[in-house]
Coordinates of C-alpha atoms in Angstrom, one line a residue:
M1477 CA 9.5 8.0 63.0
K1478 CA 12.8 8.8 61.5
P1479 CA 12.7 11.8 59.2
L1480 CA 13.8 11.3 55.6
E1481 CA 17.3 12.6 54.8
N1482 CA 17.8 14.6 51.6
G1483 CA 19.5 11.7 50.0
D1484 CA 16.6 9.4 50.8
S1485 CA 14.2 12.0 49.4
D1486 CA 16.1 12.3 46.2
L1487 CA 16.4 8.6 45.9
E1488 CA 12.7 8.1 46.3
G1489 CA 11.9 10.9 43.9
G1490 CA 14.4 9.3 41.4
R1491 CA 12.7 6.0 41.7
L1492 CA 9.3 7.5 41.3
G1493 CA 10.5 9.4 38.2
K1494 CA 12.0 6.3 36.7
D1495 CA 8.8 4.3 37.4
R1496 CA 6.8 7.0 35.8
E1497 CA 9.1 7.2 32.8
R1498 CA 9.0 3.4 32.4
T1499 CA 5.2 3.4 32.6
T1500 CA 4.9 6.2 30.0
R1501 CA 7.4 4.5 27.7
S1502 CA 5.6 1.1 27.9
G1503 CA 2.2 2.9 27.3
R1504 CA 3.6 4.5 24.1
T1505 CA 5.1 1.2 22.9
F1506 CA 1.8 -0.6 23.5
K1507 CA 0.0 2.2 21.6
M1508 CA 2.4 2.0 18.7
N1509 CA 2.2 -1.8 18.5
N1510 CA -1.6 -1.5 18.6
Q1511 CA -1.5 1.0 15.7
A1512 CA 0.8 -1.2 13.7
L1513 CA -1.4 -4.3 14.3
L1514 CA -4.6 -2.4 13.4
S1515 CA -3.1 -0.7 10.3
G1516 CA -1.7 -4.0 9.2
L1517 CA -5.0 -5.8 9.5
A1518 CA -6.8 -3.0 7.7
Y1519 CA -4.3 -3.1 4.8
C1520 CA -4.4 -6.9 4.7
M1521 CA -8.2 -7.1 4.4
S1522 CA -8.7 -4.3 2.0
S1523 CA -5.9 -5.4 -0.3
C1524 CA -7.1 -9.0 -0.3
S1525 CA -10.6 -7.9 -1.2
M1526 CA -9.3 -5.6 -3.9
I1527 CA -7.4 -8.4 -5.6
L1528 CA -10.5 -10.6 -5.6
V1529 CA -12.8 -7.8 -6.9
N1530 CA -10.3 -6.8 -9.7
K1531 CA -10.0 -10.4 -10.8
F1532 CA -13.8 -10.7 -10.9
V1533 CA -14.2 -7.5 -13.0
L1534 CA -11.4 -8.5 -15.4
S1535 CA -12.2 -12.2 -15.7
S1536 CA -15.9 -12.8 -14.9
Y1537 CA -17.1 -9.7 -16.7
G1538 CA -14.4 -10.0 -19.3
F1539 CA -13.6 -6.3 -19.0
N1540 CA -10.5 -5.7 -21.2
A1541 CA -9.6 -2.2 -20.1
G1542 CA -7.5 -2.5 -16.9
I1543 CA -6.1 1.0 -17.1
S1544 CA -9.6 2.4 -17.3
L1545 CA -10.6 0.4 -14.3
M1546 CA -7.6 1.8 -12.4
L1547 CA -8.5 5.3 -13.5
Y1548 CA -12.1 5.0 -12.3
Q1549 CA -11.0 3.6 -8.9
N1550 CA -8.6 6.5 -8.4
L1551 CA -11.3 8.9 -9.4
V1552 CA -13.7 7.5 -6.8
S1553 CA -11.0 7.9 -4.2
V1554 CA -10.5 11.5 -5.1
I1555 CA -14.2 12.3 -5.1
I1556 CA -14.8 10.7 -1.7
V1557 CA -11.7 12.3 0.0
S1558 CA -12.5 15.8 -1.6
T1559 CA -16.1 15.6 -0.4
L1560 CA -15.2 14.7 3.1
S1561 CA -12.6 17.5 3.2
L1562 CA -15.2 20.0 1.8
F1563 CA -17.6 19.2 4.6
G1564 CA -14.9 19.4 7.2
V1565 CA -15.1 15.7 8.2
I1566 CA -11.3 15.4 7.5
S1567 CA -8.5 17.8 6.9
T1568 CA -6.2 17.7 3.9
E1569 CA -3.2 19.8 2.8
P1570 CA -3.6 22.0 -0.3
L1571 CA -1.9 20.5 -3.4
T1572 CA 0.8 23.1 -4.0
L1573 CA 3.3 23.0 -6.9
N1574 CA 6.2 22.2 -4.6
L1575 CA 4.3 19.3 -3.0
I1576 CA 3.4 17.9 -6.5
K1577 CA 7.1 18.1 -7.6
V1578 CA 8.2 16.1 -4.6
W1579 CA 5.5 13.5 -4.9
L1580 CA 5.4 13.0 -8.7
P1581 CA 8.3 10.5 -9.0
V1582 CA 6.7 8.1 -6.4
N1583 CA 3.3 8.6 -8.1
V1584 CA 4.7 7.4 -11.4
I1585 CA 5.8 4.2 -9.7
F1586 CA 2.4 4.0 -8.0
V1587 CA 0.6 4.1 -11.4
G1588 CA 3.0 1.6 -12.9
M1589 CA 2.4 -0.7 -9.9
L1590 CA -1.4 -0.6 -10.4
V1591 CA -1.3 -1.0 -14.2
T1592 CA 1.1 -4.0 -14.1
S1593 CA -1.1 -5.6 -11.4
M1594 CA -4.2 -5.2 -13.6
F1595 CA -2.4 -6.8 -16.6
S1596 CA -1.1 -9.7 -14.5
L1597 CA -4.5 -10.5 -13.1
K1598 CA -5.8 -11.0 -16.7
Y1599 CA -3.6 -14.0 -17.2
I1600 CA -2.8 -15.4 -13.7
N1601 CA -5.2 -16.7 -11.0
V1602 CA -5.5 -14.9 -7.7
A1603 CA -3.6 -17.5 -5.6
M1604 CA -0.6 -17.5 -8.0
V1605 CA -0.5 -13.7 -8.1
T1606 CA -0.3 -13.6 -4.4
V1607 CA 2.3 -16.3 -4.1
L1608 CA 4.5 -14.5 -6.7
K1609 CA 4.3 -11.3 -4.8
N1610 CA 6.6 -12.9 -2.2
V1611 CA 9.4 -12.0 -4.6
T1612 CA 8.6 -8.4 -3.7
N1613 CA 9.5 -9.0 -0.1
V1614 CA 13.0 -10.2 -0.9
I1615 CA 13.6 -7.2 -3.3
T1616 CA 12.4 -4.8 -0.6
A1617 CA 14.6 -6.4 2.1
V1618 CA 17.7 -6.2 -0.1
G1619 CA 16.8 -2.6 -1.1
E1620 CA 16.5 -1.6 2.5
M1621 CA 19.9 -3.2 3.3
Y1622 CA 21.7 -1.4 0.5
L1623 CA 19.8 1.9 0.4
F1624 CA 19.1 2.5 4.1
S1625 CA 21.8 0.3 5.7
K1626 CA 19.1 -1.6 7.5
H1627 CA 20.2 -5.1 8.7
H1628 CA 17.7 -7.9 9.2
D1629 CA 18.2 -10.8 11.5
N1630 CA 18.4 -14.5 10.4
R1631 CA 14.7 -15.1 11.2
V1632 CA 13.7 -12.5 8.6
W1633 CA 16.0 -13.9 6.0
G1634 CA 14.8 -17.4 6.8
A1635 CA 11.2 -16.3 6.3
L1636 CA 12.1 -14.6 3.0
F1637 CA 13.9 -17.7 1.8
L1638 CA 10.8 -19.8 2.4
M1639 CA 8.7 -17.2 0.5
I1640 CA 11.1 -17.6 -2.5
I1641 CA 10.8 -21.4 -2.4
S1642 CA 7.0 -21.1 -2.3
A1643 CA 7.0 -18.8 -5.3
I1644 CA 9.4 -21.1 -7.3
S1645 CA 7.4 -24.2 -6.3
G1646 CA 4.1 -22.5 -7.3
G1647 CA 5.5 -21.4 -10.6
I1648 CA 6.8 -24.8 -11.5
T1649 CA 3.5 -26.6 -10.6
D1650 CA 1.2 -23.9 -12.1
L1651 CA -0.8 -25.8 -14.8
S1652 CA -2.2 -22.5 -16.2
F1653 CA 1.3 -21.0 -16.6
H1654 CA 1.2 -17.9 -18.9
A1655 CA 4.5 -16.3 -19.8
V1656 CA 3.0 -12.8 -20.5
G1657 CA 1.2 -12.9 -17.1
Y1658 CA 4.4 -13.9 -15.3
A1659 CA 6.3 -11.1 -17.1
W1660 CA 3.7 -8.5 -16.0
Q1661 CA 3.8 -9.9 -12.4
I1662 CA 7.6 -9.9 -12.1
T1663 CA 7.6 -6.3 -13.4
N1664 CA 4.9 -5.5 -10.7
C1665 CA 7.1 -7.0 -8.0
F1666 CA 10.0 -4.6 -8.9
L1667 CA 7.7 -1.6 -9.1
T1668 CA 5.9 -2.5 -5.8
A1669 CA 9.2 -2.9 -4.0
S1670 CA 10.4 0.5 -5.4
Y1671 CA 7.1 2.1 -4.3
S1672 CA 7.6 0.7 -0.7
L1673 CA 11.2 1.9 -0.6
T1674 CA 10.7 5.4 -1.9
L1675 CA 7.3 6.2 -0.3
R1676 CA 8.7 6.3 3.2
R1677 CA 11.4 8.8 2.3
V1678 CA 9.1 10.9 0.1
M1679 CA 6.6 11.1 3.1
D1680 CA 9.3 12.8 5.2
T1681 CA 10.4 15.1 2.4
A1682 CA 6.9 16.1 1.5
K1683 CA 6.2 17.3 5.0
Q1684 CA 8.8 19.9 4.7
V1685 CA 7.1 21.6 1.8
T1686 CA 3.6 21.7 3.2
K1687 CA 2.1 24.8 4.8
S1688 CA 1.4 23.1 8.1
G1689 CA 4.6 21.1 8.2
N1690 CA 2.6 17.9 8.4
L1691 CA 1.0 15.5 5.9
N1692 CA -1.7 13.1 7.1
E1693 CA -2.8 9.9 5.5
F1694 CA -5.8 11.5 3.8
S1695 CA -3.7 14.2 2.2
M1696 CA -1.3 11.6 0.8
V1697 CA -4.2 9.6 -0.5
L1698 CA -5.7 12.7 -2.2
L1699 CA -2.3 13.6 -3.6
N1700 CA -1.4 10.1 -4.9
N1701 CA -4.8 9.6 -6.6
T1702 CA -5.2 13.1 -8.0
L1703 CA -1.8 12.9 -9.7
S1704 CA -2.6 9.5 -11.1
L1705 CA -5.6 10.8 -13.1
P1706 CA -3.7 12.6 -15.9
L1707 CA -1.2 9.7 -16.1
G1708 CA -4.1 7.3 -16.4
V1709 CA -5.7 9.3 -19.2
I1710 CA -2.3 9.3 -21.1
L1711 CA -2.0 5.5 -20.7
I1712 CA -5.5 4.9 -21.9
C1713 CA -4.7 6.6 -25.1
V1714 CA -1.3 4.8 -25.4
F1715 CA -2.9 1.4 -25.0
N1716 CA -5.9 2.4 -27.2
E1717 CA -8.6 1.5 -24.7
V1718 CA -10.9 4.3 -25.9
D1719 CA -12.3 2.3 -28.8
Y1720 CA -13.0 -0.6 -26.5
L1721 CA -14.8 1.6 -24.0
I1722 CA -17.0 3.0 -26.7
S1723 CA -18.0 -0.4 -28.1
T1724 CA -18.3 -2.5 -24.9
P1725 CA -21.9 -3.2 -23.7
L1726 CA -20.6 -3.6 -20.1
L1727 CA -20.8 0.2 -19.5
R1728 CA -24.5 0.1 -20.0
L1729 CA -25.0 -2.4 -17.1
P1730 CA -25.9 -0.8 -13.7
T1731 CA -24.5 -3.9 -11.8
F1732 CA -21.2 -3.5 -13.5
W1733 CA -21.0 0.2 -12.4
L1734 CA -21.9 -0.9 -8.9
V1735 CA -19.0 -3.4 -8.8
M1736 CA -16.7 -0.8 -10.3
T1737 CA -17.6 1.8 -7.7
F1738 CA -17.2 -0.8 -4.9
S1739 CA -13.7 -1.5 -6.2
G1740 CA -13.0 2.2 -6.1
I1741 CA -14.0 2.3 -2.4
L1742 CA -11.7 -0.6 -1.8
G1743 CA -9.0 1.3 -3.6
L1744 CA -9.5 4.2 -1.2
A1745 CA -9.3 1.8 1.7
I1746 CA -6.0 0.3 0.4
S1747 CA -4.5 3.8 -0.2
F1748 CA -5.3 4.9 3.3
S1749 CA -4.4 1.8 5.2
S1750 CA -1.1 1.4 3.2
M1751 CA 0.0 4.9 4.2
W1752 CA -1.1 4.3 7.8
F1753 CA 0.7 0.9 7.9
L1754 CA 3.9 2.3 6.4
H1755 CA 3.9 5.1 9.0
Q1756 CA 3.9 2.5 11.7
T1757 CA 6.4 0.0 10.3
G1758 CA 9.3 -0.3 7.8
A1759 CA 9.2 -1.2 4.1
T1760 CA 10.0 -4.9 4.7
T1761 CA 7.3 -5.4 7.3
Y1762 CA 4.9 -3.6 5.0
R1763 CA 5.7 -5.9 2.1
M1764 CA 5.7 -9.1 4.3
D1765 CA 2.1 -8.4 5.1
F1766 CA 1.3 -10.0 1.8
E1767 CA 2.1 -13.4 3.4
V1768 CA -1.0 -12.9 5.6
K1769 CA -3.1 -12.0 2.5
W1770 CA -2.0 -15.3 0.9
I1771 CA -3.3 -17.2 3.9
L1772 CA -6.6 -15.3 3.7
I1773 CA -7.1 -15.8 0.0
M1774 CA -6.2 -19.5 0.1

């Protein structure tokens, strides 16, 4: 048998190295695609369920305190995450002043997004709300193009164009058209797009001011929902929901509290899955996941 020359040995080693590198890279890509798919499905299902439950609370129960509902949902999220962290089930970063300063601007947008969503659901049906959210996808794509110099191919723009057509067609044929509801929903579209565009950048900035140099999804959920509590209390006073809460008989119904608490758990699921999904994808993909929710609701 002919012995291998040095060049042959090196060549074989190089091939083996390249094959090993290719296998590792393909494994990582598969894992990342898997993570994006799972996080997208989790976000899609939890968000779809949340819209339906909120509509049920606000319409079927006739609950006229949307900001209070949002505040309770965020409180449930804070209690669950804090309890899990206390018992060592999950790990969370301490809420330092520097971290709060970095996160506060995006949290204001987050609260505005939730509040406008609650108000729009009072006047518009679930299917129409979901169709109108397609406008958010276009705003997000344009924002990514101008703010982050990200270019989308023609297939993405084609899909976004069809979404706009569907939103316009839905609005024109909506027999239950309500101008106030549409105004709240358009405002929600701009706030939701702003949240998607700013959250990714804030995630990276916030990591630099943490003690560990990292910020996992549970830490971001705890941070977002904790900061929203004082803002929610202020908005309850501004919109004068206190008098309604004192007089409404709904707060004396155990079943109502059960539905409210369930909506809080769904709120936690959305917060976690949205952070997870945005970690795996870009802002436009994150927003376009609403198209899947539209299919599920319809």
